[in-house]
mmCIF file of C-alpha atoms in Angstrom:
data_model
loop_
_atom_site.group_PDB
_atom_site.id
_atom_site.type_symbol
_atom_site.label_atom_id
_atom_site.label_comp_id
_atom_site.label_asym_id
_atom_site.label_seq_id
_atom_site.Cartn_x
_atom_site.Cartn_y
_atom_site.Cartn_z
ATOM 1 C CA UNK A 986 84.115 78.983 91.850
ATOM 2 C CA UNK A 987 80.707 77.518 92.000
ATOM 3 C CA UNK A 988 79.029 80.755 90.763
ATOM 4 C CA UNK A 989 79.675 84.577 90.492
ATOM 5 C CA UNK A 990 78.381 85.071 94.109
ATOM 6 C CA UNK A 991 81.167 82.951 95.491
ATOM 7 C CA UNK A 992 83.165 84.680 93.622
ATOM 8 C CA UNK A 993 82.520 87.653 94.525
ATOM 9 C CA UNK A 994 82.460 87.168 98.346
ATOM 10 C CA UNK A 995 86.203 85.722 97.174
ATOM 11 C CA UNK A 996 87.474 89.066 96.110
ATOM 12 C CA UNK A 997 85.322 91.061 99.019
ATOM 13 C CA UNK A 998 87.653 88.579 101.598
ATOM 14 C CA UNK A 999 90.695 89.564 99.913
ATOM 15 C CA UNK A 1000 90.047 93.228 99.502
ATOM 16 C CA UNK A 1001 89.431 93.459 103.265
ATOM 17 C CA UNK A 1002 92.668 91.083 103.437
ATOM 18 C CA UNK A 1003 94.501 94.478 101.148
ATOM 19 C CA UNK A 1004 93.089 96.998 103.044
ATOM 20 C CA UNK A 1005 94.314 95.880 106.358
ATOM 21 C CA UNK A 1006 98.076 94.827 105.555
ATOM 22 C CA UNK A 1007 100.417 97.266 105.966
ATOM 23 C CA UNK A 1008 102.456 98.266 102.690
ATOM 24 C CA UNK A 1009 106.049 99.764 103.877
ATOM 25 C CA UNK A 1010 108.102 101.443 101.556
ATOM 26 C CA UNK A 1011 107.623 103.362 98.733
ATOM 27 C CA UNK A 1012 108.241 99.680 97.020
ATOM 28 C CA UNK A 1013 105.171 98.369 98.959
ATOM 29 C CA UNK A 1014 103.029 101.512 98.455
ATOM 30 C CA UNK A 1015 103.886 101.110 94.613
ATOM 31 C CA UNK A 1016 103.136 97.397 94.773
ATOM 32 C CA UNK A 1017 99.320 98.375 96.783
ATOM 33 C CA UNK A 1018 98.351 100.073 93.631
ATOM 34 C CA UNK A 1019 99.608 97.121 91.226
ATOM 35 C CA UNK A 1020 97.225 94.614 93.404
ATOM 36 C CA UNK A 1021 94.704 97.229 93.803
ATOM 37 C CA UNK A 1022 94.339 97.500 89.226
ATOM 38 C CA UNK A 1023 94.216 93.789 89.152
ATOM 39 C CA UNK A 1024 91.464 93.677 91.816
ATOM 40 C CA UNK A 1025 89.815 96.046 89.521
ATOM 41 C CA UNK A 1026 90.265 93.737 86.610
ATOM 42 C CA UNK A 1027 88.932 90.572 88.425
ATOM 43 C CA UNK A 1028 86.121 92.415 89.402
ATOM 44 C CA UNK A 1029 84.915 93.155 86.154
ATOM 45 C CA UNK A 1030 85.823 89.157 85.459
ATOM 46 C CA UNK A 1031 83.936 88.037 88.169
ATOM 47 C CA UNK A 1032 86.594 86.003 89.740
ATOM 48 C CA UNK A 1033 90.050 86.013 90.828
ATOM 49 C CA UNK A 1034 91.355 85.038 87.353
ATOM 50 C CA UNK A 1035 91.594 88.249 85.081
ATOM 51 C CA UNK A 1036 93.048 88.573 82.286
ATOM 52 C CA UNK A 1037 95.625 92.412 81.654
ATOM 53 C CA UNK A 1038 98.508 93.122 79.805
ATOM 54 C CA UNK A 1039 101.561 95.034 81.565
ATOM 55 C CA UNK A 1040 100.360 97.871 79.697
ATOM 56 C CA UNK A 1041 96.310 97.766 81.138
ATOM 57 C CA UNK A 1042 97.571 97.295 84.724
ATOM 58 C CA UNK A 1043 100.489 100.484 84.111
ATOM 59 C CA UNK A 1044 97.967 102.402 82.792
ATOM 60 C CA UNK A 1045 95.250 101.610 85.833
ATOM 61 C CA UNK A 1046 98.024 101.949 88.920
ATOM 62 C CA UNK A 1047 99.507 105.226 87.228
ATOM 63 C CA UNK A 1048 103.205 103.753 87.129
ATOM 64 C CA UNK A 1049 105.494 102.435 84.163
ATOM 65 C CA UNK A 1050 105.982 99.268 83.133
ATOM 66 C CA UNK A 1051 109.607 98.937 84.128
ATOM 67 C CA UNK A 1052 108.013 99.744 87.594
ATOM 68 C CA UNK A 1053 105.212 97.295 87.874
ATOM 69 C CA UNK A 1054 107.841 94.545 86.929
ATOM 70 C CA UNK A 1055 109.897 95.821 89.738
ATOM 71 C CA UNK A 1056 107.139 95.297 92.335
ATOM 72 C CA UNK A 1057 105.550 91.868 90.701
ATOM 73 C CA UNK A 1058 109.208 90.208 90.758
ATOM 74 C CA UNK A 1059 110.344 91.820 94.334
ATOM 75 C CA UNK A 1060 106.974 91.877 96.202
ATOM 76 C CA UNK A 1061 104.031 90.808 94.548
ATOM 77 C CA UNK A 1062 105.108 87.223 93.611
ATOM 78 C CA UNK A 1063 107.515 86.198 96.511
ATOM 79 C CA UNK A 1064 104.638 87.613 98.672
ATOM 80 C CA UNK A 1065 101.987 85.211 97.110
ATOM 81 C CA UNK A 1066 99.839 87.918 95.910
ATOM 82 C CA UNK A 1067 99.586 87.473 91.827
ATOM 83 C CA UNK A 1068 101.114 84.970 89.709
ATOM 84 C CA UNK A 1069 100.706 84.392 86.404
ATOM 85 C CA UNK A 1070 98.926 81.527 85.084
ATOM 86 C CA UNK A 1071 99.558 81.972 81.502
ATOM 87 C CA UNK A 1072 101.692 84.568 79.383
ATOM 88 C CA UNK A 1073 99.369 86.437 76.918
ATOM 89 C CA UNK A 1074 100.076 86.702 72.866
ATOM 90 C CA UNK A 1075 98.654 88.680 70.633
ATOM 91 C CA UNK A 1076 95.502 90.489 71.720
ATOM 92 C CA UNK A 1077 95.112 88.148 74.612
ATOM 93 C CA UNK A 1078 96.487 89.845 77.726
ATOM 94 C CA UNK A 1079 98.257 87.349 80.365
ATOM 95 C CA UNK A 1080 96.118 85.601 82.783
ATOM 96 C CA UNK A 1081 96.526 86.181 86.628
ATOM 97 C CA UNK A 1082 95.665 84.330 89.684
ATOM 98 C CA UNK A 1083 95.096 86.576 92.786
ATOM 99 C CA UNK A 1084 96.471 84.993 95.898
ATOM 100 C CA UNK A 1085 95.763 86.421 100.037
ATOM 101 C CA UNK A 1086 99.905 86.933 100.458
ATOM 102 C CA UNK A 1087 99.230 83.779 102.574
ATOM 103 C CA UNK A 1088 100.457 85.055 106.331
ATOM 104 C CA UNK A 1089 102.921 87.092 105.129
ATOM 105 C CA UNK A 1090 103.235 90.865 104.494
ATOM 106 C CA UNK A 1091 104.742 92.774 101.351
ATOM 107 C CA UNK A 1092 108.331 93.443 102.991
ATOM 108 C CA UNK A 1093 108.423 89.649 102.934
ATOM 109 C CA UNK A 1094 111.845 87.970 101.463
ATOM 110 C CA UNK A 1095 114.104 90.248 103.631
ATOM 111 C CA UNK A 1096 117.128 92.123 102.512
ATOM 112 C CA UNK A 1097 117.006 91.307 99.090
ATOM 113 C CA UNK A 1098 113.629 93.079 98.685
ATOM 114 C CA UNK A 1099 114.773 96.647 99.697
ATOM 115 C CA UNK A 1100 114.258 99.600 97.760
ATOM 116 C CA UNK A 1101 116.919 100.335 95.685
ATOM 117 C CA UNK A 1102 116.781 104.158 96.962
ATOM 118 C CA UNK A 1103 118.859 104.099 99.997
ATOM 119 C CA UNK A 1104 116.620 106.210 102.697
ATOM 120 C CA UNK A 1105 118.180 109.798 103.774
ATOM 121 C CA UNK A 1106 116.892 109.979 107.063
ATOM 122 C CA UNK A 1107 118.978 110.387 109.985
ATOM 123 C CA UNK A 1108 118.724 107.797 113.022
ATOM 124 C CA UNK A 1109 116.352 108.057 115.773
ATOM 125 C CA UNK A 1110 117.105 110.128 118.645
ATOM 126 C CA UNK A 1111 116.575 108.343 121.424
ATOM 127 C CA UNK A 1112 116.183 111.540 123.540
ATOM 128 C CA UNK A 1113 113.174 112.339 121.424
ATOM 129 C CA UNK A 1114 111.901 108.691 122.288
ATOM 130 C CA UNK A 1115 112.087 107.664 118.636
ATOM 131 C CA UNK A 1116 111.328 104.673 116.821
ATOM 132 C CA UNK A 1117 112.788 102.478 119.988
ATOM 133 C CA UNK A 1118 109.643 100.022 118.417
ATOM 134 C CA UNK A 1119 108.847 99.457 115.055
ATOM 135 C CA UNK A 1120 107.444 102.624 113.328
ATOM 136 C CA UNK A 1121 104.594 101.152 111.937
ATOM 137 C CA UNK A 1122 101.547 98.604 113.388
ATOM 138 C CA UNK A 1123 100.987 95.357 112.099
ATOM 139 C CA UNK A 1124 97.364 96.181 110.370
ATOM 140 C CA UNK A 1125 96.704 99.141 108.286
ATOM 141 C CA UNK A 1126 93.406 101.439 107.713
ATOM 142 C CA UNK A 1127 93.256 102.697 104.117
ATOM 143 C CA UNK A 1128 89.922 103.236 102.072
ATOM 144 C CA UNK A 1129 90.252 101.000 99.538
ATOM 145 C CA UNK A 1130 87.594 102.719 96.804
ATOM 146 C CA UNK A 1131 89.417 106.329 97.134
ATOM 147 C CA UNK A 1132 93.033 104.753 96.624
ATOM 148 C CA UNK A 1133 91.398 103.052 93.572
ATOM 149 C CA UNK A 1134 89.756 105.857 92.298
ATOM 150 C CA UNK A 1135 92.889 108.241 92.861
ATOM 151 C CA UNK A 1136 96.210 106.216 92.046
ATOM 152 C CA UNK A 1137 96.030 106.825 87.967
ATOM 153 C CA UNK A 1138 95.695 110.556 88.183
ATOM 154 C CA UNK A 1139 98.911 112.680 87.337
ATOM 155 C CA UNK A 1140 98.566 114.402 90.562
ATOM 156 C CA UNK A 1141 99.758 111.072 92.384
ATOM 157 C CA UNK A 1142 102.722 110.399 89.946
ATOM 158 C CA UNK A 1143 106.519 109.634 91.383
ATOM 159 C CA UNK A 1144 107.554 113.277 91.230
ATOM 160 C CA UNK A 1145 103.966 115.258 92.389
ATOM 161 C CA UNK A 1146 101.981 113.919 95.673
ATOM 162 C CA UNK A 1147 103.483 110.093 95.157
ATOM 163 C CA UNK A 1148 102.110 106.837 96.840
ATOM 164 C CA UNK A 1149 102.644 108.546 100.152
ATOM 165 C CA UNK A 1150 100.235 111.162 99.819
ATOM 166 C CA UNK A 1151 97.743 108.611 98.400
ATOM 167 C CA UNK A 1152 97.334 106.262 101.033
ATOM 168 C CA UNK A 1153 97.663 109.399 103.519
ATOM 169 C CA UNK A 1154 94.493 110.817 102.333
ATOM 170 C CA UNK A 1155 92.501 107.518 101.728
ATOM 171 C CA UNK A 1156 93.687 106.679 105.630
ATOM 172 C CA UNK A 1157 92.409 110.044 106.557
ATOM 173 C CA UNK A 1158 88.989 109.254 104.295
ATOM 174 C CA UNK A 1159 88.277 106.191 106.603
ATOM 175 C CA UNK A 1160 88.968 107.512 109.194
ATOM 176 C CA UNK A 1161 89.268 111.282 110.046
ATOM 177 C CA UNK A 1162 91.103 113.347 112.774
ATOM 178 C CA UNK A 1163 94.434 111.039 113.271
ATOM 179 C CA UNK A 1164 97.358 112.628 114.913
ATOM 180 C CA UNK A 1165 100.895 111.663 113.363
ATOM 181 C CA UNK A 1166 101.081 108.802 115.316
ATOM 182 C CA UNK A 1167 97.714 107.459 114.349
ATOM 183 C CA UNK A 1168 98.375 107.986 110.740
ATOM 184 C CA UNK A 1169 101.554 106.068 110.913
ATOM 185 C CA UNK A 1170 99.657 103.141 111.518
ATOM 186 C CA UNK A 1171 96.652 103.301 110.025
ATOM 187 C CA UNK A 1172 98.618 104.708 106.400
ATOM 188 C CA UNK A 1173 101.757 102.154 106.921
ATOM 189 C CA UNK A 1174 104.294 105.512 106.081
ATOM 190 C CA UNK A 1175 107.271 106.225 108.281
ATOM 191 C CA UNK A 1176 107.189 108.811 110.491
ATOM 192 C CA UNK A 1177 109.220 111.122 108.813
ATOM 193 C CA UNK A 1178 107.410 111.057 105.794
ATOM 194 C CA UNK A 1179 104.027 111.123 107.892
ATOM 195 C CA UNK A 1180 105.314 114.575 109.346
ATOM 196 C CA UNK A 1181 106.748 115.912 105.694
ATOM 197 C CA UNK A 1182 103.644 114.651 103.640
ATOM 198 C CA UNK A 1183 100.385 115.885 105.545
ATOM 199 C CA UNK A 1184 101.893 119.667 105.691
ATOM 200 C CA UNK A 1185 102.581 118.672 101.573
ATOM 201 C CA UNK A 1186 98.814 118.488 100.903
ATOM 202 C CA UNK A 1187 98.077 121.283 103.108
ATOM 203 C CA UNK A 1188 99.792 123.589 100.538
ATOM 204 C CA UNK A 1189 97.739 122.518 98.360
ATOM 205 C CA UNK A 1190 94.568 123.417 100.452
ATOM 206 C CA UNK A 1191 93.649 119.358 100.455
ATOM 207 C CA UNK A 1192 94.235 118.728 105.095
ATOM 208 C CA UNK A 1193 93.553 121.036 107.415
ATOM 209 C CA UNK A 1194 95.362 120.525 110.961
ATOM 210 C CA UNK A 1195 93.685 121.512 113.680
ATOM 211 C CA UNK A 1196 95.576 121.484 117.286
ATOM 212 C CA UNK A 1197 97.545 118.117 116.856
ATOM 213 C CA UNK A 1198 95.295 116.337 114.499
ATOM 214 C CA UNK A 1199 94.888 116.176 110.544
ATOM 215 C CA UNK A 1200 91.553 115.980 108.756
ATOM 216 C CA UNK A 1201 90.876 116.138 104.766
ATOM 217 C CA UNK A 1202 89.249 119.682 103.523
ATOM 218 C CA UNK A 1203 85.803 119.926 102.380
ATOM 219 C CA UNK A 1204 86.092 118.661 98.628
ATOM 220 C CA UNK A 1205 89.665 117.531 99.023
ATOM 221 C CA UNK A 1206 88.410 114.177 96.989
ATOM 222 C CA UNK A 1207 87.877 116.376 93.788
ATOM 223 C CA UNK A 1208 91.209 118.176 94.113
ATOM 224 C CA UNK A 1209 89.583 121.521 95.171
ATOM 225 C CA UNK A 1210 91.917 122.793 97.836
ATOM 226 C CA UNK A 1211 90.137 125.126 100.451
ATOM 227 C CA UNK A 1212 92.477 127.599 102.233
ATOM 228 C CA UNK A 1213 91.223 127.098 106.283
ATOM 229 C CA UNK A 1214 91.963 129.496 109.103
ATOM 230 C CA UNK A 1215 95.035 128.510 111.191
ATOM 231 C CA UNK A 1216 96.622 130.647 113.738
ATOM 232 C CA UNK A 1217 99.191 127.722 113.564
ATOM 233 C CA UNK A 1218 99.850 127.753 109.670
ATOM 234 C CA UNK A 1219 102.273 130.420 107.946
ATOM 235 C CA UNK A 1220 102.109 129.015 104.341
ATOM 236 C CA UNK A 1221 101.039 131.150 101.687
ATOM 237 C CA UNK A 1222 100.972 129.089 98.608
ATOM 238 C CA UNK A 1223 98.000 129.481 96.399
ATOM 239 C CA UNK A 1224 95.345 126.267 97.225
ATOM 240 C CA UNK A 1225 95.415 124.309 94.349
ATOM 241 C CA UNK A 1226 91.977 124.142 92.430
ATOM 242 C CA UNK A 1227 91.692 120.862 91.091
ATOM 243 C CA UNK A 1228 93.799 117.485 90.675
ATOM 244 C CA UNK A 1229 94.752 118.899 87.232
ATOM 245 C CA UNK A 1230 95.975 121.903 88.603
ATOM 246 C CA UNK A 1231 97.942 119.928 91.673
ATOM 247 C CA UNK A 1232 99.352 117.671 89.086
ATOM 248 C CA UNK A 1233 100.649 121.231 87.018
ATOM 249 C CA UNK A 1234 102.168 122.429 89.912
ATOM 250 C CA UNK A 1235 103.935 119.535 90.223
ATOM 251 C CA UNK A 1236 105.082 119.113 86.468
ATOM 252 C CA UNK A 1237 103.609 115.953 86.081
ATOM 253 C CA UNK A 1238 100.254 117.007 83.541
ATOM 254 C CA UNK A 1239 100.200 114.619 80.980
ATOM 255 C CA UNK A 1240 102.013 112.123 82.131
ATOM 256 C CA UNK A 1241 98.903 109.694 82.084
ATOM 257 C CA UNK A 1242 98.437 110.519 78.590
ATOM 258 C CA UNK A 1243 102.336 110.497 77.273
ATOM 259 C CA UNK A 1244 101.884 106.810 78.809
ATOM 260 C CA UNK A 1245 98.895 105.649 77.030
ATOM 261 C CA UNK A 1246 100.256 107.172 74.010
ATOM 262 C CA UNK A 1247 103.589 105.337 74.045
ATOM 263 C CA UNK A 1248 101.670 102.316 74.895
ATOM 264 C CA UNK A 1249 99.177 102.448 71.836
ATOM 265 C CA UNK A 1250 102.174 103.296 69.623
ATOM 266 C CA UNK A 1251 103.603 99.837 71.114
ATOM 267 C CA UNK A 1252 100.802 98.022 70.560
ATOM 268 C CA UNK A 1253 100.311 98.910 67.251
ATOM 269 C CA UNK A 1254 103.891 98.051 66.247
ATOM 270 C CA UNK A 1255 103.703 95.154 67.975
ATOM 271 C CA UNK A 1256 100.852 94.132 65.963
ATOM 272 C CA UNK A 1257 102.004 94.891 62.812
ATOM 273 C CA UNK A 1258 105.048 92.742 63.499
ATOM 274 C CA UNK A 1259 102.829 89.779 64.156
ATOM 275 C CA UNK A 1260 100.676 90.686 61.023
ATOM 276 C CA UNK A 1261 104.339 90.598 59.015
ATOM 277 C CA UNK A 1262 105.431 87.347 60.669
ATOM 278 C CA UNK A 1263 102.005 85.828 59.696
ATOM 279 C CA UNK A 1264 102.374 86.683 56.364
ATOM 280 C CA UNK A 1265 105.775 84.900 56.293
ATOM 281 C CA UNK A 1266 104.409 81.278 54.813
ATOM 282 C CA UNK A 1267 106.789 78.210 53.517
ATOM 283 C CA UNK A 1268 107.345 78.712 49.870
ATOM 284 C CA UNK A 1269 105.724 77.234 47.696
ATOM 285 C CA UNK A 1270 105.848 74.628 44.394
ATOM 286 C CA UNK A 1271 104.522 76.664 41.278
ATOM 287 C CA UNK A 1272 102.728 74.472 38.890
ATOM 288 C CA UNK A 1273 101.239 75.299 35.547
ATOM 289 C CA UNK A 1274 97.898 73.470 34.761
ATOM 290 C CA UNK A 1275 95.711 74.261 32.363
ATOM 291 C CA UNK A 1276 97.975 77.423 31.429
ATOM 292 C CA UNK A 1277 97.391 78.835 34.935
ATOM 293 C CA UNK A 1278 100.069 78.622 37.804
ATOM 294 C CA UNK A 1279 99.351 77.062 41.136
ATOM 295 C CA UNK A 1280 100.585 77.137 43.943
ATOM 296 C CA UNK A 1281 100.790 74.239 45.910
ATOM 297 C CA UNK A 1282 102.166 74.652 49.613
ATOM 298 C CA UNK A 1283 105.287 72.970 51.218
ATOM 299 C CA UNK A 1284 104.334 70.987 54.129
ATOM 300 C CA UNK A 1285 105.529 72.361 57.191
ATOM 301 C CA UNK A 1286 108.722 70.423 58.420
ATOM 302 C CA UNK A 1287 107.563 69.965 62.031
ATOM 303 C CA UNK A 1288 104.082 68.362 60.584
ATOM 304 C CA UNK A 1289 103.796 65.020 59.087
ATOM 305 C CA UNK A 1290 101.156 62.207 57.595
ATOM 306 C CA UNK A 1291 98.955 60.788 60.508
ATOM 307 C CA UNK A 1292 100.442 57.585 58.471
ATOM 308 C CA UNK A 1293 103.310 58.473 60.023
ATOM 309 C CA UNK A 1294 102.163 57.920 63.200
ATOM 310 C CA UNK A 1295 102.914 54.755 65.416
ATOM 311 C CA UNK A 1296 100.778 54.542 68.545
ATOM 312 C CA UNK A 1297 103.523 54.681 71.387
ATOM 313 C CA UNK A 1298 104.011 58.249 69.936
ATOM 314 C CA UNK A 1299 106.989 57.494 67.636
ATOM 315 C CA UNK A 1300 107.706 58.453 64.395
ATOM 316 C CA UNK A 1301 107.542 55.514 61.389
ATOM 317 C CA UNK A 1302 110.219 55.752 58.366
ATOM 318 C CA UNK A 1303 108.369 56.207 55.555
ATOM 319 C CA UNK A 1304 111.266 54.663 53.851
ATOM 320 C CA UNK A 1305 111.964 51.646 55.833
ATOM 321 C CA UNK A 1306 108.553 51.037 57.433
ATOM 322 C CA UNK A 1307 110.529 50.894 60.864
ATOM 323 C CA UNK A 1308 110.331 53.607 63.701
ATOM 324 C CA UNK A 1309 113.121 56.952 63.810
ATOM 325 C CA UNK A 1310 115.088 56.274 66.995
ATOM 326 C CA UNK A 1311 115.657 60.205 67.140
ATOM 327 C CA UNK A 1312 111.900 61.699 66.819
ATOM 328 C CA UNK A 1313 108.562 61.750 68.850
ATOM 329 C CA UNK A 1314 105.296 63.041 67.984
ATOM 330 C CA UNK A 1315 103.968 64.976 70.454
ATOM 331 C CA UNK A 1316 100.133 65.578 71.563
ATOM 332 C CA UNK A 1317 99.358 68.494 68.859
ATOM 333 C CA UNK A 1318 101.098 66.210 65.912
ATOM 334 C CA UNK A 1319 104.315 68.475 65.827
ATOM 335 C CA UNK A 1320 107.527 66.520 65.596
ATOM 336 C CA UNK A 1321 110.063 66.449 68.347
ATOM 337 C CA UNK A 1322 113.625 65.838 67.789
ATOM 338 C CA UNK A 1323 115.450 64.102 70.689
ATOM 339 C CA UNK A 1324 119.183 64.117 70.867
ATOM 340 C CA UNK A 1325 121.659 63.776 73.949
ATOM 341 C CA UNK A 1326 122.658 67.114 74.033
ATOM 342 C CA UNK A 1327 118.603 68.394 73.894
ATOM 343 C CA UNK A 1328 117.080 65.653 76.621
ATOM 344 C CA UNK A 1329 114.295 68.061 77.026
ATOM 345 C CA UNK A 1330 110.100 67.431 77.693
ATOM 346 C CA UNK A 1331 107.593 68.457 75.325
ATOM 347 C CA UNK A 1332 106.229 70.618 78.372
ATOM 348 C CA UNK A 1333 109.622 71.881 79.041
ATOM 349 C CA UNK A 1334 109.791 72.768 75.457
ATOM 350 C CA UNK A 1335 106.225 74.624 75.477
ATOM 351 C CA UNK A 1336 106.783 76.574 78.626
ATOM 352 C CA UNK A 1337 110.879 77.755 76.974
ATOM 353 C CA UNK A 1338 108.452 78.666 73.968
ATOM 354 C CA UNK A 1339 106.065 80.609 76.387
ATOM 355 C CA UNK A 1340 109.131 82.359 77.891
ATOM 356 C CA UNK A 1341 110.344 83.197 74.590
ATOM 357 C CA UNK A 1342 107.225 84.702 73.555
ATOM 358 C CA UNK A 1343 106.907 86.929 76.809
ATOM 359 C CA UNK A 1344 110.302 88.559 75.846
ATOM 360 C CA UNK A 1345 109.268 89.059 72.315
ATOM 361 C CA UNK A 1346 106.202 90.872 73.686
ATOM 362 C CA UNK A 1347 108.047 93.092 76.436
ATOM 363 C CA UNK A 1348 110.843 94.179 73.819
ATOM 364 C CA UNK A 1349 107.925 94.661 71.027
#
């Protein structure tokens, strides 16, 4: 990027790009809020290139980590929507490149990509003039900022409202009074679920439904549910008052915070892990001079003399002044032992070191 303003009219082009695609599935919906954390961290970057651990981006999008891997491997990378650039290591979280999804859309990759929860729903009726055209548009409507704002509150975790209800309301935030049919599109749910999940929040006091269109209630953005007159409504359950109290009703409170504690406990065990591996130096040769004892470090065996050296990268015998067949020095002075049964690059090398490190870091 030339500067921050380009780089900002950058992530504007692919939020609009976001907002717009349709995310099927509760696989897709899950994957919307993965993309939507890491916009959040490039924005604060400045560019399409933040930097987030799998923790961060759980935390932000309100899911687990085992999930977010789900939905990066299945959707978001096949898709062209993140990759990462560069695994992180210690404090450093991994650095991500933000792609557009290119022309495709999130149920990209076929068969292979379904959700592994095999749908209940019963077949269309074709009396009823069901589904005889795919149930959803090619474009969605969503507001981007409420999703954003939403998605890491308990009341929106797998077992209370879910990703359903959260694109449901930030469709019905951009744009309100939508029949089913309208929602459907502009929210990217199924039908079935677009009929089950707007009568949902109005249990909770959050729609109101008036003749065959759904609107949000007054305050239904803070979680204050307002019961609303309806000759057409027979429920009787108490209006939640609050996203706290939804999330309650649901059984989900604390989940959020159960999360971020297991994650800090990780952290700091991972850390102290790396702290004991640093401390885990060569030994030593203890001399005595001068009736004190000193230590005097052991060279590391995969470092050697610049004497050592020859310029076409091999390594000189010390012994016979002639070059080791076997060994290469590579660009950061580490020796390289090549064999017939290890024919492999120094970059090959780095990157199965990289690899190595990313599943010490997701098992620490």
């Amino acid at each position: 990027m030339s500067s921050r303003h380009d780089a900002y009219e950058v992530l504007a082009a692919l939020r609009d790009r976001i907002e717009t695609t349709p995310w099927h599935g509760e696989r897709g919906r899950t994957a919307l809020r993965v993309l939507r954390a890491h916009l959040n961290f490039a924005e604060i970057a400045g560019g399409p290139l933040p930097r987030a651990s799998e923790r961060q981006t759980a935390e932000e999008a309100g899911i687990s980590r085992t999930t977010l891997r789900v939905v990066y491997k299945t959707v978001l990378k096949p898709c062209g929507w993140l990759r990462r650039l560069r695994v992180g290591h210690g404090r450093e979280g991994s650095t991500w490149y933000l792609g557009d999804g290119g022309s495709k859309i999130p149920d990209c990759g076929g068969p292979a990509l379904l959700s592994r929860f095999r749908s209940t729903q019963f077949p269309p009726d074709p009396a009823l003039e069901e589904w005889t055209t795919p149930e959803t548009a090619t474009t969605a409507d969503i507001n981007y900022t409420v999703l954003g704002h939403l998605m890491g509150h308990d009341a929106f975790a797998h077992h209370a409202l879910g990703s359903a209800a959260l694109v449901i309301i930030s469709a019905l935030h951009q744009r309100p009074d939508q029949t089913v049919g309208e929602l459907v599109g502009t929210s990217s749910v199924s039908r079935a679920t677009t009929y089950r999940t707007p009568k949902r929040l109005a249990d909770q006091g959050l729609v109101k439904h008036t003749g065959e269109t759904w609107a949000l209630a007054p305050r239904a953005l803070e979680g204050f549910g307002i019961r609303l007159p309806d000759a057409d409504n027979g429920h009787t359950t108490a209006p939640a008052q609050g996203w706290d109290k939804v999330a309650e009703q649901h059984g989900t409170w604390g989940v959020a915070a159960r999360r971020k504690a297991l994650h800090a406990a990780e952290r700091a065990a991972y850390q102290k892990a790396m702290d004991r591996l640093a401390e885990h130096r060569s030994k030593a040769l203890v001399i005595v001079r001068d009736g004190r004892q000193v230590l005097v470090p052991v060279p590391r065996p995969d470092e050697i003399p610049p004497a050592w050296h020859a310029p076409d990268g091999r390594v000189l015998n010390p012994v016979t002044g002639g070059a080791a067949a076997d060994w290469r020095v590579a660009s950061d002075g580490r020796l390289i032992l090549i064999t017939p049964s290890d024919q492999r690059s120094y970059d090959e090398l780095a990157a199965a070191h990289a690899e190595a490190l990313s599943e010490w870091e997701s098992v620490a």
